[in-house]
Amino acid sequence: MGEQRKHIILNGFMGVGKSRVGRHLAATLNRPFVDTDALVEQRTGSTIRELFDTRGEAFFRERERDVCREVFGEQTPSIISTGGGALMHPVLLEEARRSGWVVFLQSAPQTILQRVKSNRKRPLLDIEPQGDYEQALLRHIENMLKERQTMYLKSHFTIQRDGMEAEETARMILEYISLLDKEFITQS
Ligand code: S3P
């Protein structure tokens, strides 16, 4: 497989644990870990929330695209955790699929809710605080997931990770990839 598909690229909704799983993969394979959100923040000197609030989502998406293209094109095989909306862009998804194994990490909406409900760093999960907040947020998550599911499923494969620790999830990802690409693990 040589130069192709050298990275592992984690795809999936906010709060599914892409970064945690990614860090385990990176430690296991002794490869660099890259988080595209963190890189956007580093490059712009602003938090994701500040970017959404002051420059708007479209500006953030452009920066996110630039950063993704840069890391997908890196020669060093890396573990890349993408923001939950990054690979909604079909061209970028195709670029991701060419440069790495794209893994869709899937969790149930309830699990996602528990992970994101008390963290205010994700502007797309802001909802009007009326009625039962958790119920409203759950519905919002379900709707977003419905809209995004088709694109997420264009990843190379899906791992359903409810009830599975990050370490075990990472192990399962490596098992899948070694079935699909016998040389992947030994490539440097
Ligand atoms: C987003 C996901 C976030 C971040 C931004 C938008 C999305 O990343 O990129 O808030 O559109 O799903 P995480 O998936 O790492 O939370």
PDB file of C-alpha atoms and ligand atoms in Angstrom:
ATOM      1  CA  MET A   1       0.000   0.000   0.000  1.00  0.00           C
ATOM      2  CA  GLY A   2       3.155   2.193   0.303  1.00  0.00           C
ATOM      3  CA  GLU A   3       2.402   5.909   0.350  1.00  0.00           C
ATOM      4  CA  GLN A   4      -1.355   5.413   0.348  1.00  0.00           C
ATOM      5  CA  ARG A   5      -3.527   5.460   3.430  1.00  0.00           C
ATOM      6  CA  LYS A   6      -0.723   6.059   5.839  1.00  0.00           C
ATOM      7  CA  HIS A   7      -2.744   7.820   8.521  1.00  0.00           C
ATOM      8  CA  ILE A   8      -5.576   6.778  10.780  1.00  0.00           C
ATOM      9  CA  ILE A   9      -8.243   9.469  10.595  1.00  0.00           C
ATOM     10  CA  LEU A  10     -10.958   9.492  13.243  1.00  0.00           C
ATOM     11  CA  ASN A  11     -14.352  10.742  12.152  1.00  0.00           C
ATOM     12  CA  GLY A  12     -17.581  11.077  14.083  1.00  0.00           C
ATOM     13  CA  PHE A  13     -19.879  13.303  16.082  1.00  0.00           C
ATOM     14  CA  MET A  14     -18.839  15.638  18.889  1.00  0.00           C
ATOM     15  CA  GLY A  15     -18.329  13.824  22.157  1.00  0.00           C
ATOM     16  CA  VAL A  16     -17.712  10.316  20.807  1.00  0.00           C
ATOM     17  CA  GLY A  17     -14.155  10.379  22.152  1.00  0.00           C
ATOM     18  CA  LYS A  18     -12.095  10.761  18.962  1.00  0.00           C
ATOM     19  CA  SER A  19      -9.266  12.484  20.807  1.00  0.00           C
ATOM     20  CA  ARG A  20      -9.038   9.960  23.629  1.00  0.00           C
ATOM     21  CA  VAL A  21      -9.114   7.006  21.281  1.00  0.00           C
ATOM     22  CA  GLY A  22      -6.649   8.793  19.020  1.00  0.00           C
ATOM     23  CA  ARG A  23      -4.166   9.263  21.841  1.00  0.00           C
ATOM     24  CA  HIS A  24      -4.287   5.543  22.612  1.00  0.00           C
ATOM     25  CA  LEU A  25      -3.694   4.695  18.965  1.00  0.00           C
ATOM     26  CA  ALA A  26      -0.793   7.129  18.803  1.00  0.00           C
ATOM     27  CA  ALA A  27       0.799   5.684  21.946  1.00  0.00           C
ATOM     28  CA  THR A  28       0.339   2.104  20.747  1.00  0.00           C
ATOM     29  CA  LEU A  29       1.796   2.737  17.306  1.00  0.00           C
ATOM     30  CA  ASN A  30       4.292   5.332  18.487  1.00  0.00           C
ATOM     31  CA  ARG A  31       3.006   7.807  15.920  1.00  0.00           C
ATOM     32  CA  PRO A  32       2.205  11.497  16.256  1.00  0.00           C
ATOM     33  CA  PHE A  33      -1.278  12.499  17.345  1.00  0.00           C
ATOM     34  CA  VAL A  34      -2.890  15.487  15.654  1.00  0.00           C
ATOM     35  CA  ASP A  35      -6.183  17.083  16.671  1.00  0.00           C
ATOM     36  CA  THR A  36      -7.503  19.325  13.894  1.00  0.00           C
ATOM     37  CA  ASP A  37      -9.509  21.525  16.312  1.00  0.00           C
ATOM     38  CA  ALA A  38      -6.398  22.134  18.420  1.00  0.00           C
ATOM     39  CA  LEU A  39      -4.411  22.953  15.293  1.00  0.00           C
ATOM     40  CA  VAL A  40      -7.030  25.442  14.093  1.00  0.00           C
ATOM     41  CA  GLU A  41      -6.903  27.103  17.512  1.00  0.00           C
ATOM     42  CA  GLN A  42      -3.129  27.172  17.455  1.00  0.00           C
ATOM     43  CA  ARG A  43      -2.964  28.623  13.923  1.00  0.00           C
ATOM     44  CA  THR A  44      -5.573  31.308  14.497  1.00  0.00           C
ATOM     45  CA  GLY A  45      -4.733  32.114  18.128  1.00  0.00           C
ATOM     46  CA  SER A  46      -8.453  31.849  18.966  1.00  0.00           C
ATOM     47  CA  THR A  47     -10.650  29.210  20.505  1.00  0.00           C
ATOM     48  CA  ILE A  48     -13.236  27.458  18.327  1.00  0.00           C
ATOM     49  CA  ARG A  49     -15.947  29.323  20.202  1.00  0.00           C
ATOM     50  CA  GLU A  50     -14.288  32.683  19.572  1.00  0.00           C
ATOM     51  CA  LEU A  51     -13.940  31.842  15.887  1.00  0.00           C
ATOM     52  CA  PHE A  52     -17.628  30.948  15.590  1.00  0.00           C
ATOM     53  CA  ASP A  53     -18.686  34.017  17.585  1.00  0.00           C
ATOM     54  CA  THR A  54     -16.505  36.618  15.913  1.00  0.00           C
ATOM     55  CA  ARG A  55     -15.814  35.278  12.398  1.00  0.00           C
ATOM     56  CA  GLY A  56     -18.681  32.862  11.840  1.00  0.00           C
ATOM     57  CA  GLU A  57     -18.881  29.168  11.007  1.00  0.00           C
ATOM     58  CA  ALA A  58     -17.858  29.590   7.349  1.00  0.00           C
ATOM     59  CA  PHE A  59     -14.551  31.150   8.408  1.00  0.00           C
ATOM     60  CA  PHE A  60     -13.930  28.299  10.854  1.00  0.00           C
ATOM     61  CA  ARG A  61     -14.719  25.708   8.158  1.00  0.00           C
ATOM     62  CA  GLU A  62     -12.153  27.274   5.812  1.00  0.00           C
ATOM     63  CA  ARG A  63      -9.462  27.176   8.474  1.00  0.00           C
ATOM     64  CA  GLU A  64     -10.468  23.622   9.341  1.00  0.00           C
ATOM     65  CA  ARG A  65     -10.201  22.588   5.682  1.00  0.00           C
ATOM     66  CA  ASP A  66      -6.728  24.162   5.382  1.00  0.00           C
ATOM     67  CA  VAL A  67      -5.524  22.355   8.491  1.00  0.00           C
ATOM     68  CA  CYS A  68      -7.002  19.010   7.372  1.00  0.00           C
ATOM     69  CA  ARG A  69      -5.368  19.261   3.948  1.00  0.00           C
ATOM     70  CA  GLU A  70      -2.067  20.076   5.601  1.00  0.00           C
ATOM     71  CA  VAL A  71      -2.141  17.120   8.004  1.00  0.00           C
ATOM     72  CA  PHE A  72      -3.533  14.637   5.471  1.00  0.00           C
ATOM     73  CA  GLY A  73      -0.601  15.581   3.234  1.00  0.00           C
ATOM     74  CA  GLU A  74       2.011  15.070   5.987  1.00  0.00           C
ATOM     75  CA  GLN A  75       4.585  12.422   5.144  1.00  0.00           C
ATOM     76  CA  THR A  76       4.801  11.092   8.703  1.00  0.00           C
ATOM     77  CA  PRO A  77       2.067   8.495   9.310  1.00  0.00           C
ATOM     78  CA  SER A  78      -0.088  10.039  12.018  1.00  0.00           C
ATOM     79  CA  ILE A  79      -3.246   9.586  14.016  1.00  0.00           C
ATOM     80  CA  ILE A  80      -5.606  12.421  13.146  1.00  0.00           C
ATOM     81  CA  SER A  81      -8.680  13.326  15.165  1.00  0.00           C
ATOM     82  CA  THR A  82     -10.980  15.504  13.048  1.00  0.00           C
ATOM     83  CA  GLY A  83     -13.658  17.916  14.247  1.00  0.00           C
ATOM     84  CA  GLY A  84     -17.115  16.357  14.000  1.00  0.00           C
ATOM     85  CA  GLY A  85     -18.122  18.434  10.971  1.00  0.00           C
ATOM     86  CA  ALA A  86     -14.847  18.419   9.051  1.00  0.00           C
ATOM     87  CA  LEU A  87     -15.549  15.424   6.843  1.00  0.00           C
ATOM     88  CA  MET A  88     -19.044  16.553   5.910  1.00  0.00           C
ATOM     89  CA  HIS A  89     -17.320  18.160   2.949  1.00  0.00           C
ATOM     90  CA  PRO A  90     -17.332  15.474   0.211  1.00  0.00           C
ATOM     91  CA  VAL A  91     -14.070  16.561  -1.417  1.00  0.00           C
ATOM     92  CA  LEU A  92     -12.273  16.649   1.917  1.00  0.00           C
ATOM     93  CA  LEU A  93     -13.706  13.260   2.839  1.00  0.00           C
ATOM     94  CA  GLU A  94     -12.338  11.856  -0.402  1.00  0.00           C
ATOM     95  CA  GLU A  95      -8.926  13.356   0.377  1.00  0.00           C
ATOM     96  CA  ALA A  96      -9.085  11.824   3.844  1.00  0.00           C
ATOM     97  CA  ARG A  97      -9.988   8.416   2.397  1.00  0.00           C
ATOM     98  CA  ARG A  98      -7.028   8.554   0.050  1.00  0.00           C
ATOM     99  CA  SER A  99      -4.495   9.535   2.706  1.00  0.00           C
ATOM    100  CA  GLY A 100      -5.627   7.369   5.602  1.00  0.00           C
ATOM    101  CA  TRP A 101      -7.974   4.792   7.012  1.00  0.00           C
ATOM    102  CA  VAL A 102     -11.050   6.782   7.922  1.00  0.00           C
ATOM    103  CA  VAL A 103     -12.806   5.362  10.975  1.00  0.00           C
ATOM    104  CA  PHE A 104     -16.299   6.407  11.988  1.00  0.00           C
ATOM    105  CA  LEU A 105     -16.615   6.284  15.773  1.00  0.00           C
ATOM    106  CA  GLN A 106     -20.270   5.902  16.573  1.00  0.00           C
ATOM    107  CA  SER A 107     -22.100   6.354  19.867  1.00  0.00           C
ATOM    108  CA  ALA A 108     -25.751   6.471  20.819  1.00  0.00           C
ATOM    109  CA  PRO A 109     -27.254   9.974  21.194  1.00  0.00           C
ATOM    110  CA  GLN A 110     -27.764   9.342  24.942  1.00  0.00           C
ATOM    111  CA  THR A 111     -24.067   8.543  25.394  1.00  0.00           C
ATOM    112  CA  ILE A 112     -23.102  11.661  23.465  1.00  0.00           C
ATOM    113  CA  LEU A 113     -25.486  13.740  25.570  1.00  0.00           C
ATOM    114  CA  GLN A 114     -23.812  12.593  28.777  1.00  0.00           C
ATOM    115  CA  ARG A 115     -20.413  13.521  27.414  1.00  0.00           C
ATOM    116  CA  VAL A 116     -21.236  16.966  26.064  1.00  0.00           C
ATOM    117  CA  LYS A 117     -23.980  18.351  28.278  1.00  0.00           C
ATOM    118  CA  SER A 118     -21.793  20.165  30.788  1.00  0.00           C
ATOM    119  CA  ASN A 119     -19.136  21.336  28.364  1.00  0.00           C
ATOM    120  CA  ARG A 120     -19.805  24.698  26.732  1.00  0.00           C
ATOM    121  CA  LYS A 121     -16.969  24.689  24.229  1.00  0.00           C
ATOM    122  CA  ARG A 122     -19.036  23.488  21.251  1.00  0.00           C
ATOM    123  CA  PRO A 123     -21.018  26.301  19.606  1.00  0.00           C
ATOM    124  CA  LEU A 124     -23.118  23.939  17.478  1.00  0.00           C
ATOM    125  CA  LEU A 125     -24.574  22.428  20.638  1.00  0.00           C
ATOM    126  CA  ASP A 126     -25.844  25.754  21.957  1.00  0.00           C
ATOM    127  CA  ILE A 127     -29.604  25.586  22.340  1.00  0.00           C
ATOM    128  CA  GLU A 128     -32.181  27.917  23.812  1.00  0.00           C
ATOM    129  CA  PRO A 129     -32.356  27.083  27.547  1.00  0.00           C
ATOM    130  CA  GLN A 130     -36.097  26.555  27.740  1.00  0.00           C
ATOM    131  CA  GLY A 131     -38.053  23.558  29.040  1.00  0.00           C
ATOM    132  CA  ASP A 132     -36.136  20.415  29.866  1.00  0.00           C
ATOM    133  CA  TYR A 133     -32.583  21.259  28.795  1.00  0.00           C
ATOM    134  CA  GLU A 134     -31.350  17.670  28.547  1.00  0.00           C
ATOM    135  CA  GLN A 135     -34.352  16.536  26.505  1.00  0.00           C
ATOM    136  CA  ALA A 136     -33.940  19.481  24.150  1.00  0.00           C
ATOM    137  CA  LEU A 137     -30.225  18.852  23.756  1.00  0.00           C
ATOM    138  CA  LEU A 138     -30.855  15.166  23.118  1.00  0.00           C
ATOM    139  CA  ARG A 139     -33.334  16.004  20.340  1.00  0.00           C
ATOM    140  CA  HIS A 140     -30.850  18.464  18.860  1.00  0.00           C
ATOM    141  CA  ILE A 141     -28.109  15.804  18.874  1.00  0.00           C
ATOM    142  CA  GLU A 142     -30.460  13.251  17.297  1.00  0.00           C
ATOM    143  CA  ASN A 143     -31.376  15.682  14.523  1.00  0.00           C
ATOM    144  CA  MET A 144     -27.777  16.582  13.775  1.00  0.00           C
ATOM    145  CA  LEU A 145     -26.799  12.911  13.761  1.00  0.00           C
ATOM    146  CA  LYS A 146     -29.607  12.134  11.320  1.00  0.00           C
ATOM    147  CA  GLU A 147     -28.383  14.865   8.980  1.00  0.00           C
ATOM    148  CA  ARG A 148     -24.787  13.702   9.167  1.00  0.00           C
ATOM    149  CA  GLN A 149     -25.115   9.947   9.290  1.00  0.00           C
ATOM    150  CA  THR A 150     -24.900   9.363   5.521  1.00  0.00           C
ATOM    151  CA  MET A 151     -21.606  11.195   5.317  1.00  0.00           C
ATOM    152  CA  TYR A 152     -20.162   9.542   8.430  1.00  0.00           C
ATOM    153  CA  LEU A 153     -20.981   6.142   6.944  1.00  0.00           C
ATOM    154  CA  LYS A 154     -18.744   6.907   3.981  1.00  0.00           C
ATOM    155  CA  SER A 155     -15.779   6.282   6.285  1.00  0.00           C
ATOM    156  CA  HIS A 156     -13.905   3.049   5.566  1.00  0.00           C
ATOM    157  CA  PHE A 157     -15.487   1.354   8.548  1.00  0.00           C
ATOM    158  CA  THR A 158     -17.552   2.034  11.649  1.00  0.00           C
ATOM    159  CA  ILE A 159     -16.843   1.214  15.263  1.00  0.00           C
ATOM    160  CA  GLN A 160     -19.766   1.286  17.634  1.00  0.00           C
ATOM    161  CA  ARG A 161     -18.157   2.284  20.889  1.00  0.00           C
ATOM    162  CA  ASP A 162     -20.926   2.437  23.476  1.00  0.00           C
ATOM    163  CA  GLY A 163     -19.721   0.792  26.644  1.00  0.00           C
ATOM    164  CA  MET A 164     -16.218   0.367  25.295  1.00  0.00           C
ATOM    165  CA  GLU A 165     -13.232   2.085  26.889  1.00  0.00           C
ATOM    166  CA  ALA A 166     -10.943   4.174  24.687  1.00  0.00           C
ATOM    167  CA  GLU A 167      -8.160   1.622  24.958  1.00  0.00           C
ATOM    168  CA  GLU A 168     -10.357  -1.244  23.813  1.00  0.00           C
ATOM    169  CA  THR A 169     -11.761   0.881  20.993  1.00  0.00           C
ATOM    170  CA  ALA A 170      -8.230   1.641  19.823  1.00  0.00           C
ATOM    171  CA  ARG A 171      -7.383  -2.055  19.891  1.00  0.00           C
ATOM    172  CA  MET A 172     -10.440  -2.892  17.811  1.00  0.00           C
ATOM    173  CA  ILE A 173      -9.564  -0.228  15.243  1.00  0.00           C
ATOM    174  CA  LEU A 174      -6.103  -1.723  14.844  1.00  0.00           C
ATOM    175  CA  GLU A 175      -7.595  -5.191  14.400  1.00  0.00           C
ATOM    176  CA  TYR A 176      -9.884  -3.942  11.636  1.00  0.00           C
ATOM    177  CA  ILE A 177      -7.105  -2.105   9.867  1.00  0.00           C
ATOM    178  CA  SER A 178      -4.763  -5.053  10.027  1.00  0.00           C
ATOM    179  CA  LEU A 179      -7.443  -7.146   8.306  1.00  0.00           C
ATOM    180  CA  LEU A 180      -7.862  -4.531   5.572  1.00  0.00           C
ATOM    181  CA  ASP A 181      -4.192  -3.708   5.146  1.00  0.00           C
ATOM    182  CA  LYS A 182      -1.718  -6.362   6.210  1.00  0.00           C
ATOM    183  CA  GLU A 183       1.264  -4.021   5.977  1.00  0.00           C
ATOM    184  CA  PHE A 184      -0.190  -1.012   7.745  1.00  0.00           C
ATOM    185  CA  ILE A 185       1.117  -1.648  11.243  1.00  0.00           C
ATOM    186  CA  THR A 186       4.649  -2.359  10.106  1.00  0.00           C
ATOM    187  CA  GLN A 187       4.900   0.672   7.806  1.00  0.00           C
ATOM    188  CA  SER A 188       6.941   3.458   9.337  1.00  0.00           C
TER     189      SER A 188
HETATM  190  C1  S3P B   1     -17.897  20.509  15.282  1.00  0.00           C
HETATM  191  C2  S3P B   1     -17.175  19.681  16.104  1.00  0.00           C
HETATM  192  C3  S3P B   1     -16.142  20.197  17.014  1.00  0.00           C
HETATM  193  C4  S3P B   1     -15.534  21.482  16.458  1.00  0.00           C
HETATM  194  C5  S3P B   1     -16.598  22.489  16.169  1.00  0.00           C
HETATM  195  C6  S3P B   1     -17.641  21.968  15.180  1.00  0.00           C
HETATM  196  C7  S3P B   1     -18.946  19.900  14.417  1.00  0.00           C
HETATM  197  O1  S3P B   1     -15.110  19.220  17.183  1.00  0.00           O
HETATM  198  O2  S3P B   1     -14.807  21.206  15.289  1.00  0.00           O
HETATM  199  O3  S3P B   1     -17.195  22.824  17.386  1.00  0.00           O
HETATM  200  O4  S3P B   1     -19.383  20.545  13.446  1.00  0.00           O
HETATM  201  O5  S3P B   1     -19.351  18.754  14.701  1.00  0.00           O
HETATM  202  P1  S3P B   1     -15.277  17.872  18.081  1.00  0.00           P
HETATM  203  O6  S3P B   1     -15.975  16.860  17.235  1.00  0.00           O
HETATM  204  O7  S3P B   1     -13.868  17.488  18.364  1.00  0.00           O
HETATM  205  O8  S3P B   1     -16.033  18.254  19.290  1.00  0.00           O
END
